[in-house]
Amino acid sequence: MAIGKDTALRLMLVDDQVNEAEAIVSSLRNAGIAVRPLRPESLDELASQLAQQQVDLVLAEYASKNLPFNEVALVVGGCGRDVPLLAVLDGLTDEILDSVQGLGAEGIALRSRPQQLLYAVRTEWTDLDARRSQRQLEAQMRETERRCDALIDSSREPIAYIHEGMHIRANPAYLEMFGYESFEDIEGMSLLDLVAPEHVDAFKQLLKRLSKGEPPPPRHELTARDIEGRDFPAVMEFTAAQYEGEPCQQVIFRRQAQDVDPELARQVEDLKQRDQGTGLLNRPTFLGLLDTAVAEAAGQGAAHGLLLIEPDHFAQLLEVIGLEDVDQLMAAMGQRLASVAEGGAIARFGEHQLALLSRDSDHMATSELAERVRDAFAEHVLEVGSHSLNTTVSVGGVQIGEKIASTSRVLAKASQGVGAAIAVGGNRVELYDPGAVDRAELERIEAWVARIRVALEGDGFRLDFQPVIALQGDGSEMYEMFLRLYGTDGEPVAASTYMPIAEEHGLLGLIDRWAVARAIDLIGERQRSGKRTSLLLSLSSEAVQDPTMASFIAANLASAGVPGEQLVLAVPESKVFTSLREAQEFVGAMAGFGVQIALERFGAGLNSMQLLTHFDPAFLKIDPQFMVDLSKSTDSQQKVRNIASQASSRGIRTIADRVQDATSMTLLFSAGVDFVQGDFLAPASSSMNYDFS
């Protein structure tokens, strides 16, 4: 499993006070974590929920009277599942810390320090996800190893695994070649014992180099000796491997025919590794070298650099030299590249792409090499057939290290770099360094802050509208209004990308005011064209807590000549629960000039209905999570029916958001829900032209 933005945290809260538990749920949701909460009220219920449901994390109040922490710890620890336990504390002493750790809790969460609590929850959830992923990978690995063992045993190639010069595994073909009946006969035997005396010293030096982590040669020729003392010419191929968690070398030992010319065999082997058009290493050979480099980065902390190089404006070059001279162009580029990348492995990686692997190269060295490569082509004239060409190049690079120890990711990042360099005109280096991610993140945040400010100063936000349709068909016209920011590619950017940044930098209040003022203006425009349209839009908790917001809304309504009842302001249930007094005052102020309030994401809290005894909205927007499986889940159907029934008895209208299919529509109608919306009915668009009749 991988935690994504839509992954819900299945959280169990053990707390004597429901409002305290709700406050924790609210703070996590405000931080962008989707939460599915549980709150057992007895140890039996705690044990039952742990046994019957998948729980990701338990947050238990250390000072709980109803469910003592030590008893909770025993139940959680004895449930037989990997469920982290955090102790929720109001304060911390050495004695409490010792007690919490002694009872087996993974950590603490301080109620008075929301950021620490959030960090603790995220850390334990991430660690749990990593453990689950590791267990899944280990199971897959065991199955893969089983299949590999079967393939090795059935292979006709003589294969052995060597650790520190000793045999730790060999297949039947290997045993047969040397005349042994079973692996027990050579288990722990030195590989040197299978080498003819005249080649022992040279082979011993090779093993020493391999033990120091040096890359193995593609092939090594020697004279081998079998159990009967008979010598025969052989060639060995080495591949870095692991066997039962230990680093080792996989050796393929091939007998050579007596009449084979060794020099000819070497030439043939070299030809197999070369691109026939340029003489450079070919793609498969280079990928083998890259796999080894990545494995070293993952297992030994090594640092290497990968560069992909393409000539700029290749289509125009092709018109000059012709398709038949592309090989000559790439060969000339390979020679030029070799002149500035001494010791690097150079390959033709694509039709018009070269690859360069620079071993033992840190970020600075890789950056300097990439710039030398770029300069070398910008200043040089290539001789290609009868043509003399000066072509610049685009370079995409990756600093290979522990943080990106995956061949596919390394190649993907390098390819993205080449594409990015070409996209801005070429003659440019784009080098990805995983260590620079944190710096890039700060730059990204600063750019978003600036972009949001520009949007607020003008009309940088674009508006979309989605109809909110009355199931009973009363003809009322209502839309929900959404604010969109669009990227440079013209595509809308998810609000979850920039709204947390806006909140962190104190911009939510300004966004709320911009949206409210624009909504009132639009209602006025519709009114003047003879249409009575209501607009619903979501506000942040800052708007609810802002004592000047009410007067701002009143002034805009009066200026536009718009009746207040056509404006519906939605606030999340979780925000109201934790700021109840301010929310009550806000509702009272809005009622003074007719503005209606909707309580959105309703029903997902621990005690949602109880909230309605203290808060009187005009609408309830049912939490969309109930729509995901409404047609199949009897629990969701019952929950929706209960919400609609109790809301109706209080004179509150209900809205079901993100309705997904016709079956759900039927269920919502029979449940007594008043309004529906969703892409199934009508997607959001930039215009308000839905036919409500």
mmCIF file of N, CA, C and O in Angstrom, residues 567-636:
data_model
loop_
_atom_site.group_PDB
_atom_site.id
_atom_site.type_symbol
_atom_site.label_atom_id
_atom_site.label_comp_id
_atom_site.label_asym_id
_atom_site.label_seq_id
_atom_site.Cartn_x
_atom_site.Cartn_y
_atom_site.Cartn_z
ATOM 1 N N LEU A 567 -27.496 33.760 -1.178
ATOM 2 C CA LEU A 567 -26.099 33.410 -0.914
ATOM 3 C C LEU A 567 -26.072 32.328 0.159
ATOM 4 O O LEU A 567 -26.630 32.491 1.240
ATOM 5 N N VAL A 568 -25.443 31.198 -0.157
ATOM 6 C CA VAL A 568 -25.322 30.079 0.782
ATOM 7 C C VAL A 568 -23.836 29.855 1.050
ATOM 8 O O VAL A 568 -23.070 29.584 0.117
ATOM 9 N N LEU A 569 -23.439 29.977 2.314
ATOM 10 C CA LEU A 569 -22.035 29.828 2.696
ATOM 11 C C LEU A 569 -21.853 28.501 3.433
ATOM 12 O O LEU A 569 -22.550 28.238 4.414
ATOM 13 N N ALA A 570 -20.939 27.687 2.933
ATOM 14 C CA ALA A 570 -20.725 26.361 3.513
ATOM 15 C C ALA A 570 -19.474 26.350 4.373
ATOM 16 O O ALA A 570 -18.430 26.881 3.984
ATOM 17 N N VAL A 571 -19.585 25.720 5.543
ATOM 18 C CA VAL A 571 -18.432 25.536 6.436
ATOM 19 C C VAL A 571 -18.381 24.064 6.831
ATOM 20 O O VAL A 571 -19.418 23.433 7.035
ATOM 21 N N PRO A 572 -17.184 23.477 6.934
ATOM 22 C CA PRO A 572 -17.081 22.050 7.265
ATOM 23 C C PRO A 572 -17.542 21.760 8.688
ATOM 24 O O PRO A 572 -17.327 22.550 9.600
ATOM 25 N N GLU A 573 -18.171 20.610 8.840
ATOM 26 C CA GLU A 573 -18.612 20.171 10.167
ATOM 27 C C GLU A 573 -17.452 20.166 11.159
ATOM 28 O O GLU A 573 -17.587 20.609 12.308
ATOM 29 N N SER A 574 -16.277 19.685 10.722
ATOM 30 C CA SER A 574 -15.138 19.574 11.629
ATOM 31 C C SER A 574 -14.696 20.933 12.151
ATOM 32 O O SER A 574 -14.293 21.068 13.313
ATOM 33 N N LYS A 575 -14.787 21.989 11.305
ATOM 34 C CA LYS A 575 -14.374 23.327 11.740
ATOM 35 C C LYS A 575 -15.374 23.902 12.739
ATOM 36 O O LYS A 575 -14.993 24.573 13.698
ATOM 37 N N VAL A 576 -16.660 23.628 12.512
ATOM 38 C CA VAL A 576 -17.692 24.126 13.426
ATOM 39 C C VAL A 576 -17.542 23.465 14.787
ATOM 40 O O VAL A 576 -17.659 24.112 15.838
ATOM 41 N N PHE A 577 -17.265 22.160 14.788
ATOM 42 C CA PHE A 577 -17.170 21.411 16.040
ATOM 43 C C PHE A 577 -16.092 21.985 16.935
ATOM 44 O O PHE A 577 -16.249 22.044 18.163
ATOM 45 N N THR A 578 -14.975 22.418 16.341
ATOM 46 C CA THR A 578 -13.860 22.909 17.142
ATOM 47 C C THR A 578 -13.905 24.418 17.360
ATOM 48 O O THR A 578 -13.095 24.945 18.122
ATOM 49 N N SER A 579 -14.808 25.118 16.683
ATOM 50 C CA SER A 579 -14.954 26.572 16.877
ATOM 51 C C SER A 579 -16.435 26.896 17.016
ATOM 52 O O SER A 579 -16.980 27.768 16.327
ATOM 53 N N LEU A 580 -17.109 26.185 17.933
ATOM 54 C CA LEU A 580 -18.562 26.247 18.004
ATOM 55 C C LEU A 580 -19.066 27.642 18.351
ATOM 56 O O LEU A 580 -20.022 28.129 17.748
ATOM 57 N N ARG A 581 -18.442 28.296 19.319
ATOM 58 C CA ARG A 581 -18.934 29.610 19.735
ATOM 59 C C ARG A 581 -18.843 30.607 18.583
ATOM 60 O O ARG A 581 -19.803 31.339 18.298
ATOM 61 N N GLU A 582 -17.680 30.655 17.904
ATOM 62 C CA GLU A 582 -17.531 31.576 16.776
ATOM 63 C C GLU A 582 -18.516 31.237 15.659
ATOM 64 O O GLU A 582 -19.077 32.132 15.019
ATOM 65 N N ALA A 583 -18.752 29.925 15.422
ATOM 66 C CA ALA A 583 -19.687 29.508 14.375
ATOM 67 C C ALA A 583 -21.107 29.941 14.704
ATOM 68 O O ALA A 583 -21.858 30.382 13.819
ATOM 69 N N GLN A 584 -21.498 29.811 15.982
ATOM 70 C CA GLN A 584 -22.843 30.242 16.388
ATOM 71 C C GLN A 584 -23.022 31.744 16.171
ATOM 72 O O GLN A 584 -24.060 32.203 15.680
ATOM 73 N N GLU A 585 -21.988 32.500 16.519
ATOM 74 C CA GLU A 585 -22.064 33.957 16.331
ATOM 75 C C GLU A 585 -22.131 34.307 14.844
ATOM 76 O O GLU A 585 -22.854 35.221 14.437
ATOM 77 N N PHE A 586 -21.395 33.561 14.020
ATOM 78 C CA PHE A 586 -21.394 33.812 12.578
ATOM 79 C C PHE A 586 -22.768 33.519 11.984
ATOM 80 O O PHE A 586 -23.292 34.299 11.174
ATOM 81 N N VAL A 587 -23.378 32.391 12.386
ATOM 82 C CA VAL A 587 -24.720 32.046 11.899
ATOM 83 C C VAL A 587 -25.719 33.124 12.297
ATOM 84 O O VAL A 587 -26.566 33.545 11.497
ATOM 85 N N GLY A 588 -25.613 33.591 13.549
ATOM 86 C CA GLY A 588 -26.521 34.644 14.001
ATOM 87 C C GLY A 588 -26.371 35.911 13.197
ATOM 88 O O GLY A 588 -27.364 36.556 12.821
ATOM 89 N N ALA A 589 -25.127 36.286 12.907
ATOM 90 C CA ALA A 589 -24.887 37.495 12.124
ATOM 91 C C ALA A 589 -25.416 37.348 10.703
ATOM 92 O O ALA A 589 -26.029 38.277 10.154
ATOM 93 N N MET A 590 -25.200 36.174 10.096
ATOM 94 C CA MET A 590 -25.678 35.949 8.731
ATOM 95 C C MET A 590 -27.213 35.955 8.661
ATOM 96 O O MET A 590 -27.802 36.440 7.695
ATOM 97 N N ALA A 591 -27.837 35.419 9.702
ATOM 98 C CA ALA A 591 -29.299 35.386 9.726
ATOM 99 C C ALA A 591 -29.878 36.788 9.715
ATOM 100 O O ALA A 591 -30.990 37.012 9.220
ATOM 101 N N GLY A 592 -29.117 37.760 10.237
ATOM 102 C CA GLY A 592 -29.599 39.145 10.280
ATOM 103 C C GLY A 592 -29.852 39.729 8.915
ATOM 104 O O GLY A 592 -30.683 40.637 8.780
ATOM 105 N N PHE A 593 -29.149 39.261 7.895
ATOM 106 C CA PHE A 593 -29.438 39.752 6.542
ATOM 107 C C PHE A 593 -29.718 38.608 5.573
ATOM 108 O O PHE A 593 -29.474 38.703 4.369
ATOM 109 N N GLY A 594 -30.210 37.486 6.103
ATOM 110 C CA GLY A 594 -30.813 36.439 5.283
ATOM 111 C C GLY A 594 -29.869 35.434 4.666
ATOM 112 O O GLY A 594 -30.321 34.509 3.972
ATOM 113 N N VAL A 595 -28.556 35.559 4.874
ATOM 114 C CA VAL A 595 -27.613 34.619 4.280
ATOM 115 C C VAL A 595 -27.766 33.252 4.946
ATOM 116 O O VAL A 595 -27.861 33.147 6.170
ATOM 117 N N GLN A 596 -27.812 32.197 4.129
ATOM 118 C CA GLN A 596 -28.012 30.849 4.644
ATOM 119 C C GLN A 596 -26.661 30.140 4.831
ATOM 120 O O GLN A 596 -25.707 30.401 4.107
ATOM 121 N N ILE A 597 -26.643 29.229 5.802
ATOM 122 C CA ILE A 597 -25.424 28.485 6.118
ATOM 123 C C ILE A 597 -25.640 27.007 5.820
ATOM 124 O O ILE A 597 -26.680 26.431 6.144
ATOM 125 N N ALA A 598 -24.632 26.395 5.178
ATOM 126 C CA ALA A 598 -24.634 24.949 4.931
ATOM 127 C C ALA A 598 -23.498 24.323 5.737
ATOM 128 O O ALA A 598 -22.399 24.871 5.805
ATOM 129 N N LEU A 599 -23.794 23.193 6.328
ATOM 130 C CA LEU A 599 -22.786 22.434 7.064
ATOM 131 C C LEU A 599 -22.335 21.307 6.139
ATOM 132 O O LEU A 599 -23.107 20.403 5.826
ATOM 133 N N GLU A 600 -21.073 21.396 5.642
ATOM 134 C CA GLU A 600 -20.627 20.409 4.650
ATOM 135 C C GLU A 600 -19.775 19.317 5.287
ATOM 136 O O GLU A 600 -19.315 19.435 6.408
ATOM 137 N N ARG A 601 -19.607 18.238 4.495
ATOM 138 C CA ARG A 601 -18.936 17.009 4.971
ATOM 139 C C ARG A 601 -19.597 16.521 6.263
ATOM 140 O O ARG A 601 -18.929 16.107 7.207
ATOM 141 N N PHE A 602 -20.910 16.563 6.264
ATOM 142 C CA PHE A 602 -21.653 16.209 7.469
ATOM 143 C C PHE A 602 -21.816 14.689 7.559
ATOM 144 O O PHE A 602 -22.051 14.004 6.563
ATOM 145 N N GLY A 603 -21.705 14.179 8.776
ATOM 146 C CA GLY A 603 -21.941 12.765 9.031
ATOM 147 C C GLY A 603 -20.690 11.955 9.226
ATOM 148 O O GLY A 603 -20.753 10.781 9.614
ATOM 149 N N ALA A 604 -19.512 12.561 8.968
ATOM 150 C CA ALA A 604 -18.265 11.810 9.095
ATOM 151 C C ALA A 604 -17.663 11.922 10.489
ATOM 152 O O ALA A 604 -16.692 11.236 10.798
ATOM 153 N N GLY A 605 -18.236 12.797 11.321
ATOM 154 C CA GLY A 605 -17.700 12.980 12.662
ATOM 155 C C GLY A 605 -18.124 11.883 13.616
ATOM 156 O O GLY A 605 -18.904 10.991 13.287
ATOM 157 N N LEU A 606 -17.599 11.961 14.839
ATOM 158 C CA LEU A 606 -17.916 10.947 15.838
ATOM 159 C C LEU A 606 -19.321 11.106 16.402
ATOM 160 O O LEU A 606 -19.936 10.144 16.834
ATOM 161 N N ASN A 607 -19.830 12.340 16.413
ATOM 162 C CA ASN A 607 -21.151 12.590 16.981
ATOM 163 C C ASN A 607 -21.799 13.753 16.238
ATOM 164 O O ASN A 607 -22.084 14.799 16.814
ATOM 165 N N SER A 608 -22.021 13.534 14.927
ATOM 166 C CA SER A 608 -22.485 14.625 14.070
ATOM 167 C C SER A 608 -23.856 15.150 14.481
ATOM 168 O O SER A 608 -24.084 16.366 14.526
ATOM 169 N N MET A 609 -24.790 14.261 14.766
ATOM 170 C CA MET A 609 -26.147 14.703 15.083
ATOM 171 C C MET A 609 -26.199 15.550 16.354
ATOM 172 O O MET A 609 -27.014 16.471 16.477
ATOM 173 N N GLN A 610 -25.314 15.249 17.308
ATOM 174 C CA GLN A 610 -25.291 16.020 18.542
ATOM 175 C C GLN A 610 -24.980 17.485 18.259
ATOM 176 O O GLN A 610 -25.443 18.382 18.961
ATOM 177 N N LEU A 611 -24.197 17.728 17.194
ATOM 178 C CA LEU A 611 -23.821 19.094 16.854
ATOM 179 C C LEU A 611 -25.035 19.949 16.507
ATOM 180 O O LEU A 611 -25.058 21.164 16.766
ATOM 181 N N LEU A 612 -26.087 19.329 15.953
ATOM 182 C CA LEU A 612 -27.264 20.084 15.520
ATOM 183 C C LEU A 612 -28.069 20.639 16.686
ATOM 184 O O LEU A 612 -28.932 21.502 16.485
ATOM 185 N N THR A 613 -27.823 20.158 17.908
ATOM 186 C CA THR A 613 -28.505 20.738 19.074
ATOM 187 C C THR A 613 -27.910 22.094 19.430
ATOM 188 O O THR A 613 -28.517 22.860 20.180
ATOM 189 N N HIS A 614 -26.716 22.403 18.901
ATOM 190 C CA HIS A 614 -26.053 23.675 19.201
ATOM 191 C C HIS A 614 -25.879 24.560 17.983
ATOM 192 O O HIS A 614 -25.478 25.711 18.111
ATOM 193 N N PHE A 615 -26.180 24.021 16.807
ATOM 194 C CA PHE A 615 -25.890 24.749 15.571
ATOM 195 C C PHE A 615 -27.035 24.495 14.600
ATOM 196 O O PHE A 615 -27.427 23.347 14.370
ATOM 197 N N ASP A 616 -27.564 25.560 14.011
ATOM 198 C CA ASP A 616 -28.789 25.457 13.209
ATOM 199 C C ASP A 616 -28.526 25.925 11.779
ATOM 200 O O ASP A 616 -28.821 27.068 11.430
ATOM 201 N N PRO A 617 -28.019 25.044 10.890
ATOM 202 C CA PRO A 617 -27.783 25.439 9.507
ATOM 203 C C PRO A 617 -29.050 25.314 8.674
ATOM 204 O O PRO A 617 -30.020 24.671 9.081
ATOM 205 N N ALA A 618 -29.029 25.903 7.492
ATOM 206 C CA ALA A 618 -30.154 25.756 6.564
ATOM 207 C C ALA A 618 -30.015 24.483 5.729
ATOM 208 O O ALA A 618 -31.012 23.900 5.310
ATOM 209 N N PHE A 619 -28.763 24.056 5.492
ATOM 210 C CA PHE A 619 -28.501 22.881 4.665
ATOM 211 C C PHE A 619 -27.470 21.982 5.347
ATOM 212 O O PHE A 619 -26.588 22.457 6.070
ATOM 213 N N LEU A 620 -27.571 20.688 5.061
ATOM 214 C CA LEU A 620 -26.516 19.733 5.402
ATOM 215 C C LEU A 620 -26.011 19.123 4.099
ATOM 216 O O LEU A 620 -26.787 18.545 3.342
ATOM 217 N N LYS A 621 -24.712 19.255 3.847
ATOM 218 C CA LYS A 621 -24.104 18.578 2.699
ATOM 219 C C LYS A 621 -23.503 17.278 3.218
ATOM 220 O O LYS A 621 -22.523 17.279 3.963
ATOM 221 N N ILE A 622 -24.100 16.163 2.831
ATOM 222 C CA ILE A 622 -23.695 14.858 3.348
ATOM 223 C C ILE A 622 -22.280 14.538 2.874
ATOM 224 O O ILE A 622 -21.927 14.787 1.715
ATOM 225 N N ASP A 623 -21.471 14.000 3.781
ATOM 226 C CA ASP A 623 -20.077 13.700 3.454
ATOM 227 C C ASP A 623 -20.004 12.801 2.219
ATOM 228 O O ASP A 623 -20.669 11.764 2.148
ATOM 229 N N PRO A 624 -19.174 13.176 1.217
ATOM 230 C CA PRO A 624 -19.113 12.410 -0.039
ATOM 231 C C PRO A 624 -18.650 10.971 0.129
ATOM 232 O O PRO A 624 -18.863 10.156 -0.774
ATOM 233 N N GLN A 625 -18.013 10.649 1.259
ATOM 234 C CA GLN A 625 -17.534 9.271 1.416
ATOM 235 C C GLN A 625 -18.688 8.268 1.395
ATOM 236 O O GLN A 625 -18.507 7.109 1.035
ATOM 237 N N PHE A 626 -19.897 8.724 1.760
ATOM 238 C CA PHE A 626 -21.044 7.816 1.748
ATOM 239 C C PHE A 626 -21.531 7.548 0.331
ATOM 240 O O PHE A 626 -22.260 6.579 0.101
ATOM 241 N N MET A 627 -21.137 8.412 -0.637
ATOM 242 C CA MET A 627 -21.569 8.220 -2.018
ATOM 243 C C MET A 627 -20.699 7.208 -2.762
ATOM 244 O O MET A 627 -21.099 6.666 -3.788
ATOM 245 N N VAL A 628 -19.489 6.963 -2.246
ATOM 246 C CA VAL A 628 -18.546 6.100 -2.955
ATOM 247 C C VAL A 628 -19.126 4.713 -3.193
ATOM 248 O O VAL A 628 -19.015 4.144 -4.284
ATOM 249 N N ASP A 629 -19.766 4.145 -2.165
ATOM 250 C CA ASP A 629 -20.297 2.780 -2.279
ATOM 251 C C ASP A 629 -21.770 2.711 -1.889
ATOM 252 O O ASP A 629 -22.241 1.689 -1.417
ATOM 253 N N LEU A 630 -22.489 3.830 -2.112
ATOM 254 C CA LEU A 630 -23.879 3.899 -1.647
ATOM 255 C C LEU A 630 -24.738 2.784 -2.223
ATOM 256 O O LEU A 630 -25.562 2.191 -1.514
ATOM 257 N N SER A 631 -24.557 2.464 -3.508
ATOM 258 C CA SER A 631 -25.422 1.462 -4.145
ATOM 259 C C SER A 631 -25.172 0.056 -3.619
ATOM 260 O O SER A 631 -26.014 -0.826 -3.783
ATOM 261 N N LYS A 632 -24.018 -0.161 -2.941
ATOM 262 C CA LYS A 632 -23.671 -1.502 -2.464
ATOM 263 C C LYS A 632 -23.640 -1.623 -0.946
ATOM 264 O O LYS A 632 -23.767 -2.724 -0.413
ATOM 265 N N SER A 633 -23.445 -0.518 -0.260
ATOM 266 C CA SER A 633 -23.245 -0.566 1.192
ATOM 267 C C SER A 633 -24.544 -0.262 1.938
ATOM 268 O O SER A 633 -25.065 0.866 1.870
ATOM 269 N N THR A 634 -25.036 -1.245 2.652
ATOM 270 C CA THR A 634 -26.246 -1.011 3.460
ATOM 271 C C THR A 634 -25.949 -0.067 4.612
ATOM 272 O O THR A 634 -26.834 0.691 5.047
ATOM 273 N N ASP A 635 -24.729 -0.080 5.124
ATOM 274 C CA ASP A 635 -24.353 0.841 6.203
ATOM 275 C C ASP A 635 -24.435 2.286 5.733
ATOM 276 O O ASP A 635 -24.973 3.156 6.433
ATOM 277 N N SER A 636 -23.898 2.566 4.538
ATOM 278 C CA SER A 636 -23.958 3.928 3.998
ATOM 279 C C SER A 636 -25.399 4.341 3.725
ATOM 280 O O SER A 636 -25.797 5.488 3.990
#
